[in-house]
Amino acid sequence: MILFGLGLIFVYLTLAAQYESFVLPFIVLLAVPVALLGAIGAQSLRGLQNDVYCQIGLVMLIGLASKNAILIVEFAEQLREQGMSIVDAAIEAARIRLRPILMTSLAFILGVVPLVLARGAGRAGRISVGTTVFGGMIAATTLNLLFIPVLYVAVKSLIPGKKHATAVATEPAHSD
């Protein structure tokens, strides 16, 4: 639990420095519980225990689940700086980042399939970590594509942060 908590704090502080905001990392880290539910659900479905290998997989999921949310939130912030509304920026960011998120997530999910189906020596550890990451990434990829834009809109509407440029710049009136 201590290592998991430290992992969350480290990711939060890193994102806070990157975004220069304390609000945006909060949105990104809300992707982690969805991944954890998927991981624990996959472990339970396979009848596996929460062992040290599962816990290593859970710590890995902090970064892996956050990656998808980072892609959406970062692009939404760029669109906001160009003058888009919060809702339009969230929808457009999710739409434009859908393919890169699906491609990287599916590549990773398929990459851990050999661990999920492991045989031979060390089989139990590989199955445990593979199942944890496999289940967590499936849940994070499917649910967070809808969940993160909604959270972005909700949190940014409640706590707007810095002002963004408007879509139409106004020019001062000229008097001749």
Coordinates of C-alpha atoms in Angstrom, one line a residue:
M1 CA 0.0 0.0 0.0
I2 CA 2.8 2.4 0.8
L3 CA 4.5 1.8 -2.6
F4 CA 1.2 2.2 -4.4
G5 CA 0.5 5.4 -2.6
L6 CA 4.0 6.7 -3.3
G7 CA 3.5 5.8 -7.0
L8 CA 0.3 7.8 -7.1
I9 CA 2.0 10.8 -5.4
F10 CA 5.0 10.7 -7.7
V11 CA 2.8 10.6 -10.8
Y12 CA 0.6 13.4 -9.5
L13 CA 3.6 15.6 -8.8
T14 CA 5.2 14.9 -12.1
L15 CA 2.0 15.8 -13.9
A16 CA 1.5 18.9 -11.8
A17 CA 4.9 20.1 -12.9
Q18 CA 4.2 19.2 -16.5
Y19 CA 0.8 20.9 -16.7
E20 CA 1.6 23.7 -14.2
S21 CA -1.7 22.9 -12.6
F22 CA -3.0 21.0 -9.6
V23 CA -6.3 20.3 -11.2
L24 CA -5.4 18.5 -14.5
P25 CA -3.3 15.7 -12.8
F26 CA -6.3 15.0 -10.7
I27 CA -8.4 14.3 -13.8
V28 CA -5.6 12.0 -15.2
L29 CA -5.3 10.1 -11.9
L30 CA -9.1 9.4 -11.9
A31 CA -8.3 6.9 -14.7
V32 CA -6.4 4.7 -12.3
P33 CA -9.4 3.4 -10.2
V34 CA -11.1 2.1 -13.4
A35 CA -7.9 0.1 -14.3
L36 CA -7.6 -1.2 -10.7
L37 CA -11.2 -2.5 -10.8
G38 CA -10.5 -4.2 -14.1
A39 CA -7.3 -5.8 -12.8
I40 CA -8.9 -7.1 -9.6
G41 CA -11.9 -8.3 -11.5
A42 CA -9.7 -10.2 -13.9
Q43 CA -7.7 -11.7 -11.0
S44 CA -11.0 -12.8 -9.3
L45 CA -12.4 -14.3 -12.6
R46 CA -9.3 -16.5 -12.9
G47 CA -9.3 -17.4 -9.2
L48 CA -6.0 -15.8 -8.6
Q49 CA -4.8 -14.1 -5.4
N50 CA -3.6 -10.6 -4.7
D51 CA 0.1 -11.7 -4.5
V52 CA 3.3 -9.7 -5.0
Y53 CA 3.1 -10.2 -8.8
C54 CA -0.4 -8.8 -8.8
Q55 CA 0.8 -5.8 -6.8
I56 CA 3.6 -5.1 -9.3
G57 CA 1.0 -5.2 -12.1
L58 CA -1.2 -2.7 -10.1
V59 CA 1.8 -0.3 -9.8
M60 CA 2.4 -0.7 -13.5
L61 CA -1.2 0.2 -14.2
I62 CA -0.8 3.6 -12.6
G63 CA 1.3 4.7 -15.5
L64 CA -0.4 2.7 -18.2
A65 CA -3.9 3.9 -17.3
S66 CA -2.7 7.5 -16.9
K67 CA -1.1 7.4 -20.4
N68 CA -4.5 7.3 -22.1
A69 CA -5.9 10.1 -19.9
I70 CA -2.8 12.2 -20.5
L71 CA -3.3 12.0 -24.3
I72 CA -6.9 13.3 -24.0
V73 CA -6.4 15.9 -21.3
E74 CA -3.2 17.4 -22.9
F75 CA -4.9 17.7 -26.3
A76 CA -8.1 19.2 -24.8
E77 CA -5.9 21.8 -23.0
Q78 CA -4.2 22.7 -26.3
L79 CA -7.7 23.1 -28.0
R80 CA -8.8 25.3 -25.1
E81 CA -5.8 27.5 -25.6
Q82 CA -6.9 27.9 -29.3
G83 CA -10.3 29.2 -28.0
M84 CA -12.6 26.1 -28.0
S85 CA -15.2 25.7 -25.2
I86 CA -14.6 23.1 -22.5
V87 CA -17.1 20.6 -24.0
D88 CA -16.0 21.0 -27.6
A89 CA -12.4 20.6 -26.6
A90 CA -13.1 17.4 -24.6
I91 CA -15.1 15.9 -27.4
E92 CA -12.6 16.8 -30.1
A93 CA -9.7 15.6 -28.0
A94 CA -11.4 12.2 -27.4
R95 CA -12.3 11.9 -31.1
I96 CA -8.8 12.8 -32.4
R97 CA -6.9 10.7 -29.8
L98 CA -9.1 7.7 -30.2
R99 CA -7.0 5.9 -32.7
P100 CA -3.6 6.5 -31.1
I101 CA -5.1 5.4 -27.7
L102 CA -6.6 2.2 -29.2
M103 CA -3.4 1.3 -31.1
T104 CA -1.0 1.7 -28.2
S105 CA -3.4 0.0 -25.7
L106 CA -4.2 -2.9 -28.0
A107 CA -0.5 -3.4 -28.7
F108 CA 0.2 -3.5 -25.0
I109 CA -2.8 -5.8 -24.2
L110 CA -1.8 -8.2 -27.0
G111 CA 1.8 -8.0 -25.7
V112 CA 0.9 -9.4 -22.3
V113 CA -1.2 -12.3 -23.7
P114 CA 1.8 -14.6 -23.5
L115 CA 2.1 -13.8 -19.8
V116 CA -1.6 -14.6 -19.3
L117 CA -1.2 -17.9 -21.0
A118 CA 2.2 -18.8 -19.6
R119 CA 3.5 -22.3 -19.2
G120 CA 6.5 -23.8 -17.5
A121 CA 8.8 -22.6 -14.7
G122 CA 7.7 -19.4 -13.1
R123 CA 4.2 -19.8 -14.6
A124 CA 2.3 -18.6 -11.5
G125 CA 4.1 -15.2 -11.3
R126 CA 3.8 -14.5 -15.0
I127 CA 0.1 -15.4 -15.1
S128 CA -0.6 -13.2 -12.1
V129 CA 1.1 -10.1 -13.4
G130 CA -0.2 -10.7 -17.0
T131 CA -3.8 -11.2 -15.8
T132 CA -3.6 -8.0 -13.7
V133 CA -2.2 -5.8 -16.5
F134 CA -4.5 -7.5 -19.2
G135 CA -7.7 -6.9 -17.2
G136 CA -6.7 -3.4 -16.0
M137 CA -5.8 -2.2 -19.5
I138 CA -9.0 -3.6 -21.1
A139 CA -11.1 -1.8 -18.4
A140 CA -9.0 1.4 -18.6
T141 CA -9.1 1.5 -22.4
T142 CA -12.8 0.9 -22.8
L143 CA -14.2 2.9 -20.0
N144 CA -11.8 5.8 -19.8
L145 CA -12.4 6.8 -23.4
L146 CA -15.8 8.0 -22.2
F147 CA -15.0 8.7 -18.6
I148 CA -12.0 11.1 -19.0
P149 CA -13.7 13.6 -21.3
V150 CA -16.7 13.7 -19.0
L151 CA -14.4 14.2 -16.0
Y152 CA -12.5 16.9 -17.9
V153 CA -15.7 18.8 -18.6
A154 CA -17.0 18.4 -15.0
V155 CA -13.7 19.4 -13.2
K156 CA -12.8 22.2 -15.6
S157 CA -16.3 23.6 -15.3
L158 CA -16.1 23.6 -11.5
I159 CA -12.5 24.8 -11.3
P160 CA -11.7 26.7 -14.5
G161 CA -8.1 27.6 -13.8
K162 CA -6.3 30.1 -16.0
K163 CA -8.1 32.0 -18.7
H164 CA -7.9 30.8 -22.3
A165 CA -7.9 32.8 -25.5
T166 CA -11.3 33.4 -27.0
A167 CA -12.2 32.1 -30.4
V168 CA -12.7 35.5 -31.9
A169 CA -10.2 38.2 -31.1
T170 CA -11.7 41.7 -30.8
E171 CA -10.0 44.6 -32.3
P172 CA -10.1 48.1 -30.8
A173 CA -12.3 50.5 -32.6
H174 CA -10.5 53.0 -34.8
S175 CA -11.6 56.6 -34.8
D176 CA -10.6 58.7 -37.8

